[in-house]
XYZ file of C-alpha atoms in Angstrom:
528
model
C -12.445 10.152 -20.075
C -10.833 6.610 -18.260
C -9.253 8.677 -15.351
C -12.813 10.971 -14.931
C -14.329 7.594 -14.268
C -11.506 5.777 -12.266
C -12.242 9.489 -10.131
C -15.985 9.087 -9.940
C -16.483 5.289 -8.877
C -13.591 6.286 -6.700
C -15.303 9.453 -4.978
C -18.086 6.824 -5.097
C -16.460 4.671 -2.746
C -15.123 6.934 -0.136
C -18.922 8.172 0.498
C -19.918 5.278 0.659
C -17.643 3.850 3.075
C -18.211 6.984 5.187
C -22.025 6.204 5.053
C -21.773 2.196 6.180
C -19.306 2.925 8.794
C -21.301 5.251 10.474
C -24.317 3.443 9.968
C -22.751 0.557 10.934
C -20.832 1.812 14.311
C -24.141 3.462 15.216
C -26.271 0.374 15.153
C -23.997 -2.223 16.269
C -22.590 -2.474 20.162
C -18.941 -1.942 20.562
C -17.073 -4.865 21.467
C -14.526 -3.919 25.127
C -11.102 -4.709 23.488
C -7.918 -5.122 25.555
C -6.424 -2.794 23.354
C -4.442 1.314 23.564
C -7.768 3.643 25.194
C -5.681 6.603 26.204
C -8.206 8.427 28.056
C -9.516 11.621 26.350
C -8.919 14.536 29.243
C -9.975 18.077 26.586
C -13.231 19.135 27.975
C -16.265 17.961 25.208
C -17.499 20.888 22.961
C -20.843 20.997 21.903
C -20.639 19.475 18.306
C -17.821 16.978 19.608
C -20.321 13.887 19.901
C -21.117 14.817 16.674
C -18.610 14.023 15.144
C -17.687 11.084 17.183
C -21.241 8.885 16.160
C -21.020 10.098 12.590
C -17.104 9.565 12.064
C -16.045 7.159 15.608
C -15.843 3.735 13.597
C -11.853 5.091 11.985
C -10.536 5.700 15.077
C -10.731 2.045 16.866
C -7.266 -0.095 17.489
C -4.419 1.426 15.691
C -5.912 4.474 14.939
C -5.551 5.520 18.529
C -2.145 5.282 17.853
C -1.703 7.437 15.153
C -4.181 10.255 16.871
C -2.758 10.373 20.059
C 0.611 10.845 18.821
C -0.818 13.422 16.643
C -2.600 15.100 19.729
C -0.107 14.318 22.469
C 3.420 13.486 21.074
C 5.011 10.056 21.034
C 4.393 9.853 25.502
C 5.183 5.927 25.748
C 7.930 3.658 24.457
C 5.660 1.061 21.865
C 4.294 4.313 19.988
C 7.122 4.873 18.380
C 5.971 1.574 16.456
C 4.439 4.216 14.021
C 6.262 6.766 12.177
C 5.311 10.106 12.082
C 4.870 11.891 8.876
C 1.277 10.879 9.272
C 0.549 11.745 12.631
C 2.561 15.324 11.636
C -0.515 15.555 8.511
C -2.813 14.998 10.322
C -1.796 17.643 12.747
C -1.115 19.916 10.408
C -4.418 19.811 8.773
C -6.175 19.595 11.899
C -4.721 23.224 13.504
C -5.179 24.974 9.864
C -7.806 23.908 7.728
C -9.913 22.738 10.312
C -8.642 25.576 13.144
C -11.878 27.827 12.600
C -13.999 24.984 13.621
C -11.964 25.135 17.546
C -14.649 27.070 19.341
C -16.968 24.145 18.303
C -14.996 21.206 18.598
C -11.937 19.712 20.343
C -8.726 19.193 19.205
C -9.336 15.243 18.669
C -13.104 15.559 17.182
C -10.614 17.936 14.082
C -7.963 15.412 13.800
C -10.583 12.669 13.570
C -12.150 15.356 10.454
C -7.996 15.677 9.283
C -8.260 11.432 9.265
C -11.571 12.268 6.417
C -10.371 14.607 4.578
C -7.184 13.291 4.155
C -7.984 9.474 3.723
C -10.493 10.000 1.134
C -8.855 13.031 -1.195
C -5.330 10.245 -0.668
C -7.620 7.414 -1.467
C -8.928 9.129 -4.672
C -5.040 9.954 -6.243
C -3.866 6.740 -4.678
C -6.740 5.031 -7.452
C -5.937 7.762 -10.622
C -1.621 7.440 -9.797
C -2.253 3.486 -9.909
C -4.103 4.079 -13.217
C -1.301 6.034 -14.863
C 1.700 3.458 -13.303
C -0.686 0.697 -15.367
C -0.082 2.583 -18.946
C 3.633 2.752 -18.098
C 4.006 -0.301 -16.568
C 1.480 -2.649 -17.737
C 1.345 -1.522 -21.587
C -2.502 -1.792 -21.560
C -4.712 0.912 -20.769
C -7.946 -1.534 -20.080
C -5.643 -3.618 -17.543
C -5.077 -0.741 -16.118
C -8.660 0.806 -16.054
C -9.401 -2.512 -14.558
C -7.125 -2.806 -11.720
C -7.266 1.062 -10.830
C -11.253 -0.296 -10.657
C -10.044 -3.093 -8.049
C -8.548 -0.694 -5.887
C -11.891 1.478 -5.150
C -13.032 -1.700 -3.891
C -9.998 -3.340 -2.566
C -10.223 -5.441 0.650
C -8.150 -3.098 2.779
C -10.775 -0.892 2.522
C -11.372 0.287 5.966
C -7.754 0.492 6.452
C -7.940 3.407 3.815
C -10.145 5.067 5.549
C -9.705 5.077 8.668
C -6.966 7.103 10.913
C -4.400 4.595 9.836
C -1.438 5.381 7.976
C -1.890 2.641 4.972
C -3.558 5.321 1.997
C -0.834 7.468 2.843
C 1.288 5.200 2.477
C 0.073 3.788 -0.734
C -0.030 7.214 -2.712
C 3.882 7.937 -1.974
C 4.348 4.184 -2.560
C 2.712 4.383 -6.104
C 3.783 7.712 -6.927
C 7.770 7.385 -6.398
C 7.956 4.184 -8.620
C 5.759 5.979 -11.115
C 8.145 8.986 -11.328
C 10.222 5.920 -11.485
C 8.824 4.762 -14.925
C 8.739 8.439 -15.730
C 12.324 8.477 -15.794
C 12.644 11.091 -12.720
C 15.153 9.404 -10.036
C 15.721 12.174 -8.090
C 12.221 12.527 -7.227
C 11.071 9.528 -6.655
C 14.023 8.963 -4.355
C 12.599 11.910 -2.603
C 8.595 10.810 -2.269
C 10.413 6.841 -1.778
C 12.309 8.640 1.024
C 8.442 10.177 2.507
C 7.276 6.421 2.048
C 9.706 5.321 4.405
C 8.483 8.118 7.140
C 5.624 6.792 6.738
C 5.748 3.004 7.775
C 8.677 0.431 7.699
C 8.298 -1.103 5.224
C 9.072 2.014 2.859
C 12.699 0.784 3.413
C 12.493 -2.196 1.332
C 11.692 0.527 -1.842
C 15.294 1.473 -1.873
C 15.512 -1.857 -3.574
C 13.280 0.085 -6.777
C 16.370 1.972 -7.281
C 19.509 -0.741 -7.009
C 17.567 -2.046 -9.885
C 16.776 0.434 -12.098
C 20.814 1.836 -11.813
C 21.634 -1.789 -12.384
C 19.508 -2.264 -15.088
C 21.197 1.359 -16.666
C 24.393 0.042 -15.928
C 23.756 -3.351 -17.411
C 22.699 -1.235 -20.691
C 25.741 1.353 -20.978
C 27.757 -1.420 -20.265
C 26.568 -3.346 -23.566
C 27.026 0.131 -25.712
C 30.443 0.215 -24.887
C 30.799 -3.418 -25.512
C 29.322 -3.244 -29.354
C 31.058 0.130 -30.006
C 34.124 0.483 -27.643
C 37.471 0.163 -28.667
C 39.925 -2.140 -25.788
C 41.396 0.934 -24.342
C 38.313 3.333 -24.286
C 36.274 -0.004 -23.291
C 38.287 -0.205 -19.406
C 38.406 3.670 -18.951
C 34.046 3.684 -19.431
C 33.253 0.270 -17.288
C 35.495 2.324 -14.701
C 33.309 5.535 -15.080
C 29.767 3.459 -15.461
C 30.498 0.998 -12.319
C 31.915 4.692 -10.758
C 28.335 6.525 -11.255
C 26.516 2.824 -9.958
C 28.091 3.148 -7.333
C 27.456 6.851 -6.219
C 24.203 7.019 -6.949
C 23.183 3.771 -5.288
C 24.546 4.752 -1.821
C 23.409 8.331 -2.183
C 19.793 6.865 -3.079
C 19.900 4.271 -0.940
C 21.209 7.066 1.908
C 18.565 9.273 1.303
C 15.615 6.302 1.086
C 17.248 5.102 4.892
C 17.500 8.191 6.257
C 13.851 9.680 7.605
C 13.949 5.909 9.338
C 17.864 6.375 11.313
C 16.589 9.906 11.845
C 13.230 8.379 13.765
C 15.083 5.950 15.726
C 17.899 7.828 16.758
C 14.812 10.459 17.768
C 13.397 7.079 20.079
C 17.171 6.675 21.144
C 17.839 10.035 22.838
C 14.277 10.416 24.181
C 14.522 6.865 26.065
C 18.496 6.588 26.749
C 19.023 10.002 27.134
C 16.325 11.584 28.485
C 15.974 14.949 29.727
C 12.293 14.906 31.379
C 10.452 14.156 34.859
C 7.487 12.344 34.852
C 6.320 15.185 36.250
C 6.052 17.340 32.858
C 2.845 14.180 31.341
C -0.225 14.264 32.732
C -1.977 12.666 35.696
C -4.311 10.993 33.350
C -1.643 9.494 31.209
C 0.467 8.402 34.011
C -1.996 6.386 35.536
C -2.711 4.975 32.393
C 1.049 4.043 31.946
C 1.440 2.744 35.532
C -1.825 0.563 35.071
C -0.778 -0.768 31.397
C 2.999 -0.749 32.040
C 3.754 1.876 29.100
C 6.927 2.770 29.362
C 7.323 6.752 29.790
C 11.016 9.363 29.322
C 12.246 9.523 32.802
C 15.307 11.167 33.598
C 15.412 9.403 37.237
C 15.450 5.859 36.489
C 17.451 4.097 34.724
C 17.283 3.341 30.514
C 15.696 1.011 28.795
C 17.644 -2.091 27.998
C 17.523 -2.226 24.455
C 19.484 1.674 24.807
C 22.712 -1.161 25.586
C 22.327 -3.135 22.124
C 25.104 -2.976 19.538
C 21.968 -1.816 17.151
C 19.715 0.171 19.653
C 16.671 0.144 17.792
C 13.596 0.836 19.369
C 11.367 -0.386 16.352
C 12.902 -4.020 16.556
C 12.423 -4.048 20.389
C 8.961 -2.250 20.354
C 7.889 -5.471 17.746
C 9.394 -8.187 19.674
C 8.669 -7.504 22.851
C 4.997 -5.416 22.940
C 3.989 -7.674 19.760
C 6.204 -10.832 19.653
C 7.104 -10.123 16.217
C 9.452 -12.565 14.711
C 10.459 -15.147 12.500
C 7.374 -18.310 12.834
C 6.358 -16.601 16.567
C 3.581 -16.636 14.984
C 2.690 -19.670 13.753
C 0.328 -21.334 16.509
C -3.193 -23.887 16.415
C -5.146 -20.538 18.203
C -3.746 -18.092 14.825
C -5.243 -21.068 12.961
C -8.441 -18.341 12.009
C -5.861 -16.186 11.298
C -4.040 -17.500 8.615
C -7.121 -18.291 7.166
C -7.937 -14.820 7.118
C -4.603 -13.845 4.693
C -5.576 -17.460 2.769
C -7.005 -15.790 -0.305
C -4.317 -12.240 -0.555
C -1.570 -15.474 -0.132
C -3.073 -17.698 -2.529
C -3.347 -14.209 -4.732
C 0.282 -13.024 -4.141
C 1.792 -16.718 -4.567
C -0.023 -16.893 -8.013
C 1.287 -13.818 -9.633
C 4.364 -14.861 -8.850
C 3.902 -18.415 -9.790
C 2.508 -17.590 -13.685
C 4.473 -15.105 -13.998
C 7.553 -17.098 -13.657
C 6.807 -20.154 -15.490
C 5.391 -17.917 -18.298
C 8.597 -16.491 -18.532
C 11.521 -19.231 -17.089
C 14.201 -17.727 -18.642
C 14.141 -13.625 -18.783
C 13.312 -13.911 -14.611
C 16.227 -16.142 -14.473
C 18.584 -13.227 -15.952
C 16.797 -11.045 -13.246
C 15.089 -9.016 -16.270
C 18.620 -7.317 -16.369
C 17.803 -7.625 -20.596
C 18.040 -4.973 -23.285
C 14.392 -4.155 -24.236
C 16.119 -2.637 -27.562
C 18.257 -4.737 -28.230
C 18.029 -6.100 -31.896
C 20.342 -8.600 -33.905
C 20.591 -8.414 -37.932
C 16.689 -10.041 -38.297
C 15.529 -7.047 -35.998
C 14.512 -9.861 -33.330
C 15.390 -9.282 -30.095
C 18.078 -12.086 -28.832
C 17.550 -11.660 -24.371
C 13.950 -11.791 -25.144
C 13.632 -15.783 -26.774
C 12.044 -17.737 -24.751
C 9.566 -14.642 -23.173
C 6.132 -16.416 -25.371
C 4.115 -13.919 -23.295
C 2.730 -10.610 -25.092
C 5.275 -7.457 -23.854
C 2.251 -5.893 -22.565
C -0.642 -6.819 -19.658
C 0.384 -8.787 -16.722
C 4.078 -10.689 -18.366
C 5.260 -7.005 -19.213
C 9.099 -7.203 -19.165
C 8.330 -4.509 -16.721
C 6.423 -5.776 -14.126
C 9.565 -8.697 -13.147
C 10.834 -5.839 -10.358
C 7.627 -5.198 -8.771
C 6.737 -9.190 -8.399
C 9.957 -9.413 -7.417
C 8.885 -6.303 -4.473
C 4.746 -7.378 -3.976
C 7.102 -11.647 -2.900
C 9.538 -9.800 -0.566
C 7.016 -8.314 1.264
C 4.736 -10.915 1.138
C 7.463 -14.020 2.649
C 8.698 -11.662 4.729
C 4.779 -10.866 5.476
C 3.928 -14.957 6.021
C 6.944 -15.673 7.933
C 7.797 -13.398 9.870
C 4.483 -10.768 10.875
C 1.262 -11.095 12.044
C -0.600 -12.643 9.732
C -3.718 -10.915 9.581
C -2.657 -7.275 8.688
C -1.531 -9.447 5.573
C -4.298 -7.996 4.046
C -3.888 -4.141 4.254
C 0.113 -4.788 4.354
C -0.185 -5.859 0.488
C -3.237 -4.110 -0.722
C -0.936 -0.350 0.241
C 2.131 -1.571 -0.729
C 2.663 -2.948 -3.942
C 0.204 -2.247 -7.450
C 0.784 -6.779 -8.130
C -1.589 -7.325 -6.482
C -4.838 -5.263 -8.315
C -2.652 -5.770 -11.821
C -2.626 -9.692 -11.618
C -6.726 -8.996 -10.244
C -7.518 -7.529 -13.113
C -5.127 -9.418 -15.431
C -7.609 -13.111 -13.981
C -10.929 -11.138 -14.684
C -9.800 -10.663 -18.558
C -8.553 -13.528 -18.436
C -11.520 -15.479 -17.762
C -14.251 -13.174 -17.414
C -15.999 -13.899 -20.822
C -17.252 -9.797 -20.081
C -14.197 -8.618 -20.387
C -12.465 -10.729 -23.182
C -10.453 -8.627 -25.714
C -12.379 -10.319 -28.901
C -15.560 -9.402 -27.545
C -14.827 -6.078 -26.982
C -13.542 -5.403 -30.117
C -16.396 -7.166 -32.257
C -18.695 -4.881 -29.682
C -16.423 -1.862 -31.100
C -16.881 -2.676 -34.142
C -20.397 -3.100 -34.454
C -20.396 0.397 -32.723
C -18.296 1.750 -35.251
C -20.943 0.281 -37.770
C -23.800 2.492 -35.783
C -22.401 5.920 -34.883
C -19.786 8.436 -36.584
C -16.726 8.329 -33.804
C -16.223 5.169 -33.136
C -14.897 4.328 -29.607
C -11.632 2.677 -28.377
C -12.294 -0.984 -26.701
C -10.601 0.421 -23.383
C -13.674 2.831 -23.017
C -16.409 -0.386 -22.555
C -16.581 -3.093 -23.190
C -19.391 -6.181 -24.133
C -21.135 -9.089 -22.998
C -23.150 -11.444 -24.986
C -26.833 -12.183 -24.053
C -29.230 -15.145 -26.621
C -27.777 -14.234 -29.931
C -27.413 -10.086 -29.088
C -24.150 -7.863 -29.047
C -25.002 -4.750 -26.017
C -21.932 -2.463 -24.529
C -21.384 -2.346 -21.252
C -21.984 0.347 -18.440
C -19.385 2.721 -18.022
C -17.915 1.032 -14.875
C -17.305 -3.249 -15.684
C -17.060 -3.855 -12.431
C -20.646 -2.662 -11.686
C -21.686 -4.924 -14.877
C -20.390 -7.567 -13.598
C -22.270 -7.909 -9.974
C -25.569 -7.118 -12.072
C -24.766 -10.080 -13.167
C -23.381 -12.321 -10.842
C -25.025 -15.648 -12.193
C -24.255 -15.372 -15.726
C -19.820 -14.466 -13.979
C -17.232 -16.755 -14.034
C -16.117 -18.961 -10.895
C -13.055 -17.146 -10.703
C -14.807 -13.848 -11.335
C -16.943 -14.805 -8.640
C -14.255 -15.868 -6.120
C -12.556 -12.424 -7.106
C -15.004 -9.893 -6.650
C -16.557 -11.640 -3.761
C -12.996 -11.363 -1.918
C -13.175 -8.058 -2.797
C -16.482 -7.296 -2.185
C -16.896 -9.272 1.826
C -13.660 -7.864 2.624
C -15.104 -4.524 1.899
C -17.724 -4.623 4.185
C -16.333 -7.038 6.555
C -13.989 -4.467 7.408
C -16.378 -1.662 8.304
C -18.954 -4.000 10.525
C -15.910 -5.387 12.290
C -13.555 -2.677 12.878
C -15.329 -0.209 13.501
C -16.983 -2.289 16.892
C -13.415 -2.948 17.933
C -14.069 -6.275 16.566
C -10.909 -8.693 15.743
C -9.717 -8.355 11.802
C -7.386 -7.659 9.652
């Protein structure tokens, strides 16, 4: 039942997003930025202008790179900052699903339609996957449900709809995490590898595989330590260690392989070129000369990065083209961008702080405990000091996700363009949605567990079939209890004045970024 509601809300969110971006793109004049804007050399066809009017807002800023790569391939050096899985997916859908429209639309227009189809479907699947992942990790159905609803109004909304890789990466990352929680480590490993082929930060996901394998290694060693004799212990420990090293090495290699292959492709393209500029269209060559973009050219000397000890094109592009590096963004003129990233920074920091202060001993052990081990009294000695319930945001299973989110947060704050931190975390970690839902459940009377239980018991006395408290919430108006509608977020928005300050700040952040992103980004105005 909850899944159906999540699907409906996610579908409504996508439909409203597409409608609003079309309206804002039509009513607000476009800004003319100094951004990548390749020439469109194909002859326009009869429906191209209509597609541009309706969905043109999805092709701004970095979206131009993805659309250009899908249409033309990796022509310019700085195109290699954008990983290949999304462009390949767009090209495949445009050439197959929308192939019958070839007589009415040029290839770029069909690529735009592919963006709408792929990202809309993936967004809905992401919401469902996040719900399923939350059920396994949080062990709290209500909290998982609220988290998935919050995802539907994510502050990174416009990037989930536009021709960006956020929706695809979130689908692969959340899906791999869910598979790992289900015990399907091998399948999860390959899905994480696909995430690495989508975005560079996919390589951080190898930490999940290493952590889970190490945790299992510790569990097996404890069992052996309690049951085996001395000689058998040594052999068993050796076998466990070998299995861990082997599985960790294979998992790491699989996840990192797409990154390595893509860097090798870039190295061959520019350091061992077999192509002359004459094979590139004149319009693209003129743009490269005007903007200083490097193209593969066997008649020129190889670029300097080819002679580095580790010739990684991605690192070179981030350094030279985008000036990405440790503390490089800490300049006075970037204060507005730091303010844009402040809400997600505060949420991420607060999540780590609250979890660690609630479970300090557990965190000091890095979560490497045996949750099933019991002493003679039936208690778990390793969970002493873990004074919060095993379900919800303070669940032991949340630890590794929190570490992952904190690492990404720290890297984003100190090494990246700070304004991208919102979409960076919103598409990579479920913690943003879990912690936000936890705050609502903790501080908002509408989400109070006691009130839900009271409403549920009251409902049972008036109906033959008792409802689960996860299917509906309750709030109090005067002295009367009433059941909330199927979407608790809608009730909170409709009763905005009665909501707590935390709820208004949290939902205000989600909704304002949801809308402002559409207004600004779709008209070439600076955004996150």
